[in-house]
Amino acid sequence: MTSTLAARTGPGEELHTGGSADVRARVCVPSVLILLATMVVVSVGVAALSGGGQLASTLASGWAVLAAPLVVGTVGTLLVCERRWPAQRREAVERGLIHDAWFLVVHLASVIPLMTLMSVGFSHLLDDVLGGSWRSWSDAFPSWTLSMVTLVLMDAGNWLAHWCDHRFGALWRMHALHHSQEELNVLTSFRAHPLSHFMGFFLATIPVVVVMGDRPFAPLLITVYVCLGTLPHANVPWSFGPVGRILVSPAYHRIHHSSEGVSGVNLGIVLTLWDVGSRRARFPQRGEVAPLTGIAGRPLVTEQSDRATSHLVLVVDQLVEPFRRLGPP
Ligand SMILES: [Zn+2]
Ligand SMILES: [Zn+2]
């Protein structure tokens, strides 16, 4: 495994690894704190579910919602569309796609249970903080109205978490893995460090608890949201025409992944309105060539690098990378 990795901490900044022999001096403390905070929230979720004998059933419903047949069908369809209408022409089965398939395995095996337990953990913690008396405020509204409002607010929370990912170095260390893909494809949606979801789930759980209260949130809406968030990574040139001014399209999100030009734009997950409101929206222009993706200068070892080893070894290395302390340039 390489130990000469570096990560960009923000627009225009780069830090490089030091060569200290002291193991403790090599550990990135903020990443360890994010790990510990995630473990605390997950353990709250496990304790809450274990007490009611609901741990297994809740984990099963997490897989049923986040890896639903609709999600599998959407990913499968987009894999075919990428071959038929590629935004960027490549080999039939490129190395980036195979590598992201490994992250899909990680996602199914560990990230989905982690997401499920984090949702439960954050819900319980927020419930404890807020108490129960505030819940009746939404009783007069129909559930479907509250569900739609919640979904929009969740998207706002995810946008804010994404902004934080690009603003703060400790969070960027986790998020950089997602941006390191130079052969953007639909499976890149699953190329994310498991700990990169902490901030997003915290901010997205707030509207669920505050708006929905004790009411069940329609699982189908979450599944549709996952599909809409997966679609923009596909290697297709679609901009969605006028709809693309509201919904994040593949062409729009590709600009966010661009290795050239302005960084920190097009942060939206499903809706563009948060980018428009913060003047961070860069809509694709007609006839525009699909930009190259990845991180300029390739500060992280990727599967396209000459230094890349086997997919499995590289996946482990990329998951460990945020825990390495960065030294002075
Ligand atoms: Zn990003
Ligand atoms: Zn992305």
Short mmCIF file of C-alpha atoms and ligand atoms in Angstrom, two decimals:
data_model
loop_
_atom_site.label_atom_id
_atom_site.label_comp_id
_atom_site.label_asym_id
_atom_site.label_seq_id
_atom_site.Cartn_x
_atom_site.Cartn_y
_atom_site.Cartn_z
CA MET A 1 0.00 0.00 0.00
CA THR A 2 1.24 3.45 -0.79
CA SER A 3 1.90 5.94 1.96
CA THR A 4 2.62 8.90 -0.25
CA LEU A 5 -0.92 10.11 -0.56
CA ALA A 6 -2.05 13.69 -0.31
CA ALA A 7 -5.47 15.28 -0.30
CA ARG A 8 -6.73 18.68 -1.35
CA THR A 9 -8.32 20.34 1.65
CA GLY A 10 -10.24 22.94 -0.26
CA PRO A 11 -10.21 24.96 -3.46
CA GLY A 12 -6.63 25.63 -4.42
CA GLU A 13 -5.08 24.02 -1.33
CA GLU A 14 -2.95 20.94 -1.23
CA LEU A 15 -1.24 19.21 1.65
CA HIS A 16 1.17 16.32 1.46
CA THR A 17 1.94 13.37 3.72
CA GLY A 18 4.94 13.48 5.97
CA GLY A 19 7.32 10.59 6.53
CA SER A 20 7.37 10.33 10.35
CA ALA A 21 8.14 6.90 11.72
CA ASP A 22 5.95 7.59 14.73
CA VAL A 23 2.65 5.83 14.12
CA ARG A 24 0.72 8.16 16.44
CA ALA A 25 2.04 11.18 14.59
CA ARG A 26 0.61 9.76 11.38
CA VAL A 27 -2.98 9.57 12.56
CA CYS A 28 -5.37 12.30 11.44
CA VAL A 29 -7.21 13.26 14.65
CA PRO A 30 -10.32 14.86 13.02
CA SER A 31 -10.93 11.66 11.03
CA VAL A 32 -10.67 9.61 14.24
CA LEU A 33 -13.17 11.97 15.91
CA ILE A 34 -15.60 11.51 13.00
CA LEU A 35 -15.18 7.74 13.39
CA LEU A 36 -15.85 7.93 17.14
CA ALA A 37 -18.88 10.20 16.68
CA THR A 38 -20.29 7.79 14.08
CA MET A 39 -19.75 4.87 16.46
CA VAL A 40 -21.60 6.72 19.23
CA VAL A 41 -24.62 7.46 17.01
CA VAL A 42 -24.65 3.91 15.63
CA SER A 43 -24.48 2.44 19.14
CA VAL A 44 -27.45 4.62 20.16
CA GLY A 45 -29.34 3.19 17.19
CA VAL A 46 -28.35 -0.39 18.02
CA ALA A 47 -29.34 0.04 21.68
CA ALA A 48 -32.72 1.55 20.75
CA LEU A 49 -33.52 -1.22 18.29
CA SER A 50 -32.15 -4.09 20.37
CA GLY A 51 -34.34 -3.05 23.30
CA GLY A 52 -37.46 -3.48 21.20
CA GLY A 53 -36.24 -6.56 19.35
CA GLN A 54 -36.32 -4.60 16.06
CA LEU A 55 -32.67 -4.64 15.06
CA ALA A 56 -32.86 -7.36 12.39
CA SER A 57 -36.17 -6.16 10.91
CA THR A 58 -34.98 -2.52 10.75
CA LEU A 59 -31.74 -3.51 9.02
CA ALA A 60 -33.75 -5.62 6.57
CA SER A 61 -36.07 -2.69 5.80
CA GLY A 62 -33.00 -0.48 5.30
CA TRP A 63 -31.77 -2.80 2.55
CA ALA A 64 -35.30 -3.05 1.15
CA VAL A 65 -35.53 0.74 0.80
CA LEU A 66 -31.96 1.68 -0.19
CA ALA A 67 -31.34 -1.32 -2.47
CA ALA A 68 -34.92 -1.69 -3.66
CA PRO A 69 -35.69 -3.28 -7.06
CA LEU A 70 -36.36 0.26 -8.35
CA VAL A 71 -32.78 1.27 -7.46
CA VAL A 72 -31.35 -1.92 -9.02
CA GLY A 73 -33.46 -1.39 -12.15
CA THR A 74 -32.40 2.27 -12.41
CA VAL A 75 -28.70 1.38 -12.10
CA GLY A 76 -29.02 -1.48 -14.61
CA THR A 77 -30.84 0.72 -17.13
CA LEU A 78 -28.26 3.49 -16.77
CA LEU A 79 -25.39 1.03 -17.30
CA VAL A 80 -26.97 0.17 -20.65
CA CYS A 81 -27.59 3.85 -21.48
CA GLU A 82 -23.92 4.65 -20.73
CA ARG A 83 -22.93 2.22 -23.48
CA ARG A 84 -25.47 3.61 -25.93
CA TRP A 85 -25.10 7.36 -25.29
CA PRO A 86 -21.78 7.96 -23.47
CA ALA A 87 -20.86 11.51 -22.47
CA GLN A 88 -17.26 10.37 -22.59
CA ARG A 89 -16.30 7.42 -24.84
CA ARG A 90 -14.30 4.68 -23.11
CA GLU A 91 -13.49 1.00 -23.25
CA ALA A 92 -16.41 -1.39 -22.94
CA VAL A 93 -15.61 -2.18 -19.30
CA GLU A 94 -13.27 0.47 -17.96
CA ARG A 95 -11.14 0.09 -14.85
CA GLY A 96 -13.07 2.88 -13.08
CA LEU A 97 -16.35 1.02 -13.48
CA ILE A 98 -14.90 -2.20 -12.06
CA HIS A 99 -13.40 -0.29 -9.15
CA ASP A 100 -16.70 1.43 -8.38
CA ALA A 101 -18.37 -2.00 -8.46
CA TRP A 102 -16.13 -2.89 -5.50
CA PHE A 103 -17.47 0.17 -3.70
CA LEU A 104 -20.98 -1.02 -4.53
CA VAL A 105 -20.16 -4.20 -2.61
CA VAL A 106 -18.89 -2.10 0.32
CA HIS A 107 -22.08 -0.03 0.09
CA LEU A 108 -24.37 -3.05 0.20
CA ALA A 109 -22.43 -4.85 2.93
CA SER A 110 -21.60 -2.03 5.31
CA VAL A 111 -22.80 1.42 4.25
CA ILE A 112 -26.52 0.59 4.06
CA PRO A 113 -26.58 -0.91 7.60
CA LEU A 114 -24.49 2.06 8.77
CA MET A 115 -26.96 4.53 7.19
CA THR A 116 -29.93 2.71 8.70
CA LEU A 117 -28.44 2.68 12.20
CA MET A 118 -27.29 6.31 11.93
CA SER A 119 -30.83 7.38 11.00
CA VAL A 120 -32.26 5.59 14.03
CA GLY A 121 -29.48 6.88 16.29
CA PHE A 122 -29.84 10.52 15.20
CA SER A 123 -33.65 10.27 15.49
CA HIS A 124 -33.38 9.10 19.10
CA LEU A 125 -30.82 11.73 20.00
CA LEU A 126 -32.90 14.52 18.43
CA ASP A 127 -36.03 13.20 20.10
CA ASP A 128 -34.23 13.37 23.45
CA VAL A 129 -33.11 16.94 22.78
CA LEU A 130 -36.45 18.21 21.49
CA GLY A 131 -38.77 16.33 23.86
CA GLY A 132 -42.25 15.19 22.75
CA SER A 133 -44.56 18.17 23.28
CA TRP A 134 -43.68 19.88 19.96
CA ARG A 135 -44.90 16.98 17.84
CA SER A 136 -48.56 17.97 17.59
CA TRP A 137 -47.80 21.08 15.50
CA SER A 138 -48.12 19.12 12.23
CA ASP A 139 -51.27 17.13 13.12
CA ALA A 140 -53.49 19.30 10.92
CA PHE A 141 -51.51 18.58 7.74
CA PRO A 142 -51.95 15.50 5.52
CA SER A 143 -49.09 12.99 5.62
CA TRP A 144 -48.27 13.25 1.91
CA THR A 145 -47.82 17.05 2.21
CA LEU A 146 -45.51 16.60 5.19
CA SER A 147 -43.59 13.86 3.35
CA MET A 148 -42.94 16.09 0.35
CA VAL A 149 -41.88 19.00 2.58
CA THR A 150 -39.59 16.62 4.49
CA LEU A 151 -38.02 15.34 1.27
CA VAL A 152 -37.26 18.88 0.06
CA LEU A 153 -35.78 19.80 3.46
CA MET A 154 -33.73 16.59 3.45
CA ASP A 155 -32.31 17.63 0.09
CA ALA A 156 -31.46 21.02 1.61
CA GLY A 157 -29.70 19.21 4.49
CA ASN A 158 -27.75 17.08 2.05
CA TRP A 159 -26.76 20.19 0.08
CA LEU A 160 -25.50 21.85 3.26
CA ALA A 161 -23.55 18.71 4.22
CA HIS A 162 -22.04 18.66 0.71
CA TRP A 163 -21.08 22.32 1.07
CA CYS A 164 -19.37 21.44 4.37
CA ASP A 165 -17.55 18.56 2.63
CA HIS A 166 -15.98 21.07 0.26
CA ARG A 167 -15.47 23.80 2.87
CA PHE A 168 -13.78 21.95 5.74
CA GLY A 169 -10.55 19.99 5.34
CA ALA A 170 -11.48 17.15 7.73
CA LEU A 171 -14.70 16.46 5.82
CA TRP A 172 -12.98 16.85 2.45
CA ARG A 173 -10.58 14.05 3.44
CA MET A 174 -13.62 11.73 3.48
CA HIS A 175 -15.33 13.24 0.43
CA ALA A 176 -12.21 13.29 -1.79
CA LEU A 177 -12.61 9.59 -2.52
CA HIS A 178 -15.89 10.28 -4.31
CA HIS A 179 -14.25 13.00 -6.41
CA SER A 180 -11.21 10.90 -7.31
CA GLN A 181 -13.13 9.03 -10.02
CA GLU A 182 -11.69 9.94 -13.43
CA GLU A 183 -14.14 7.72 -15.31
CA LEU A 184 -17.43 8.96 -13.86
CA ASN A 185 -20.17 6.36 -14.15
CA VAL A 186 -23.44 5.45 -12.48
CA LEU A 187 -21.69 3.25 -9.89
CA THR A 188 -19.67 6.29 -8.72
CA SER A 189 -22.77 7.09 -6.65
CA PHE A 190 -21.62 4.31 -4.33
CA ARG A 191 -17.97 5.35 -4.31
CA ALA A 192 -18.04 7.14 -0.98
CA HIS A 193 -16.21 6.71 2.28
CA PRO A 194 -18.65 5.19 4.82
CA LEU A 195 -17.81 7.95 7.30
CA SER A 196 -18.57 10.68 4.75
CA HIS A 197 -22.28 10.20 5.47
CA PHE A 198 -22.16 11.44 9.07
CA MET A 199 -22.92 15.12 8.47
CA GLY A 200 -25.47 14.42 5.73
CA PHE A 201 -27.47 12.01 7.87
CA PHE A 202 -27.43 14.38 10.82
CA LEU A 203 -28.78 17.28 8.76
CA ALA A 204 -31.24 15.10 6.82
CA THR A 205 -32.65 13.49 9.97
CA ILE A 206 -33.64 16.85 11.49
CA PRO A 207 -36.59 17.47 9.09
CA VAL A 208 -37.71 13.83 9.39
CA VAL A 209 -37.96 14.14 13.18
CA VAL A 210 -39.28 17.71 13.31
CA VAL A 211 -41.77 17.54 10.42
CA MET A 212 -42.89 13.91 10.44
CA GLY A 213 -42.81 13.29 14.20
CA ASP A 214 -44.34 9.87 14.86
CA ARG A 215 -45.80 9.53 11.38
CA PRO A 216 -44.23 6.94 9.09
CA PHE A 217 -42.23 8.31 6.19
CA ALA A 218 -43.24 6.59 2.94
CA PRO A 219 -40.31 4.24 2.08
CA LEU A 220 -41.07 4.64 -1.64
CA LEU A 221 -40.19 8.34 -1.44
CA ILE A 222 -36.75 7.48 -0.03
CA THR A 223 -36.23 4.91 -2.79
CA VAL A 224 -37.20 7.45 -5.47
CA TYR A 225 -34.86 9.99 -3.85
CA VAL A 226 -32.00 7.45 -3.98
CA CYS A 227 -32.71 6.85 -7.69
CA LEU A 228 -32.75 10.59 -8.42
CA GLY A 229 -29.46 10.98 -6.53
CA THR A 230 -27.85 8.06 -8.40
CA LEU A 231 -28.83 9.12 -11.91
CA PRO A 232 -26.59 12.26 -12.13
CA HIS A 233 -23.40 10.19 -11.95
CA ALA A 234 -24.20 8.29 -15.15
CA ASN A 235 -21.79 8.80 -18.03
CA VAL A 236 -24.49 10.22 -20.29
CA PRO A 237 -24.74 13.75 -21.71
CA TRP A 238 -28.32 14.40 -20.60
CA SER A 239 -29.11 17.88 -19.30
CA PHE A 240 -32.89 17.31 -18.99
CA GLY A 241 -33.71 20.48 -20.98
CA PRO A 242 -35.90 22.91 -19.01
CA VAL A 243 -36.40 20.30 -16.24
CA GLY A 244 -32.63 20.45 -15.69
CA ARG A 245 -33.05 23.96 -14.29
CA ILE A 246 -34.76 22.33 -11.29
CA LEU A 247 -33.54 18.71 -11.17
CA VAL A 248 -29.84 17.80 -11.06
CA SER A 249 -28.94 16.18 -14.39
CA PRO A 250 -25.88 14.08 -15.33
CA ALA A 251 -24.46 17.01 -17.34
CA TYR A 252 -24.98 19.35 -14.38
CA HIS A 253 -23.38 17.04 -11.81
CA ARG A 254 -20.46 16.26 -14.14
CA ILE A 255 -19.50 19.94 -13.87
CA HIS A 256 -19.29 19.44 -10.09
CA HIS A 257 -16.88 16.53 -10.66
CA SER A 258 -14.82 18.45 -13.21
CA SER A 259 -11.06 18.41 -12.63
CA GLU A 260 -10.79 21.78 -14.32
CA GLY A 261 -12.37 25.17 -13.70
CA VAL A 262 -14.13 26.44 -10.59
CA SER A 263 -14.57 23.99 -7.72
CA GLY A 264 -17.41 23.97 -5.19
CA VAL A 265 -20.18 24.59 -7.73
CA ASN A 266 -23.26 22.44 -8.48
CA LEU A 267 -23.42 20.92 -5.01
CA GLY A 268 -27.09 19.90 -5.36
CA ILE A 269 -28.02 16.23 -4.88
CA VAL A 270 -31.49 16.21 -6.49
CA LEU A 271 -32.67 19.85 -6.63
CA THR A 272 -30.65 22.71 -8.15
CA LEU A 273 -32.45 25.45 -6.25
CA TRP A 274 -29.97 25.48 -3.35
CA ASP A 275 -27.15 26.11 -5.85
CA VAL A 276 -29.17 28.78 -7.62
CA GLY A 277 -29.97 30.49 -4.31
CA SER A 278 -26.31 30.48 -3.27
CA ARG A 279 -25.06 31.44 -6.76
CA ARG A 280 -23.21 28.17 -7.13
CA ALA A 281 -25.17 26.85 -10.10
CA ARG A 282 -23.32 26.38 -13.41
CA PHE A 283 -25.76 24.99 -15.94
CA PRO A 284 -24.36 23.02 -18.90
CA GLN A 285 -24.39 24.86 -22.19
CA ARG A 286 -25.68 23.40 -25.45
CA GLY A 287 -22.85 21.71 -27.39
CA GLU A 288 -20.45 21.92 -24.44
CA VAL A 289 -17.82 19.14 -24.36
CA ALA A 290 -18.15 16.90 -21.31
CA PRO A 291 -15.40 17.99 -18.88
CA LEU A 292 -12.79 15.57 -17.57
CA THR A 293 -13.44 14.42 -14.03
CA GLY A 294 -11.26 13.61 -11.02
CA ILE A 295 -9.04 15.76 -8.80
CA ALA A 296 -6.47 17.93 -10.55
CA GLY A 297 -2.94 16.63 -10.04
CA ARG A 298 -4.29 13.25 -8.86
CA PRO A 299 -3.37 13.74 -5.16
CA LEU A 300 -5.05 10.43 -4.30
CA VAL A 301 -3.96 7.16 -5.84
CA THR A 302 -6.73 6.02 -8.13
CA GLU A 303 -7.31 2.88 -10.16
CA GLN A 304 -6.15 4.76 -13.26
CA SER A 305 -2.75 5.50 -11.67
CA ASP A 306 0.38 3.60 -12.61
CA ARG A 307 0.85 3.04 -8.89
CA ALA A 308 -2.52 1.32 -8.54
CA THR A 309 -2.45 -2.25 -7.31
CA SER A 310 -5.32 -4.72 -7.24
CA HIS A 311 -8.82 -3.34 -6.80
CA LEU A 312 -9.29 -4.86 -3.34
CA VAL A 313 -5.96 -3.56 -1.98
CA LEU A 314 -6.66 -0.11 -3.44
CA VAL A 315 -10.18 0.00 -1.95
CA VAL A 316 -8.75 -0.75 1.50
CA ASP A 317 -6.03 1.85 0.97
CA GLN A 318 -8.57 4.49 -0.09
CA LEU A 319 -10.72 3.77 2.97
CA VAL A 320 -7.70 4.09 5.28
CA GLU A 321 -6.31 7.19 3.57
CA PRO A 322 -8.32 9.87 5.50
CA PHE A 323 -6.83 8.56 8.75
CA ARG A 324 -3.28 9.36 7.67
CA ARG A 325 -2.05 12.62 9.07
CA LEU A 326 -0.96 15.16 6.50
CA GLY A 327 2.35 16.87 7.04
CA PRO A 328 3.52 20.29 5.89
CA PRO A 329 4.06 20.75 2.16
ZN ZN B 1 -18.56 17.06 -3.97
ZN ZN B 2 -21.00 13.02 -7.19
#
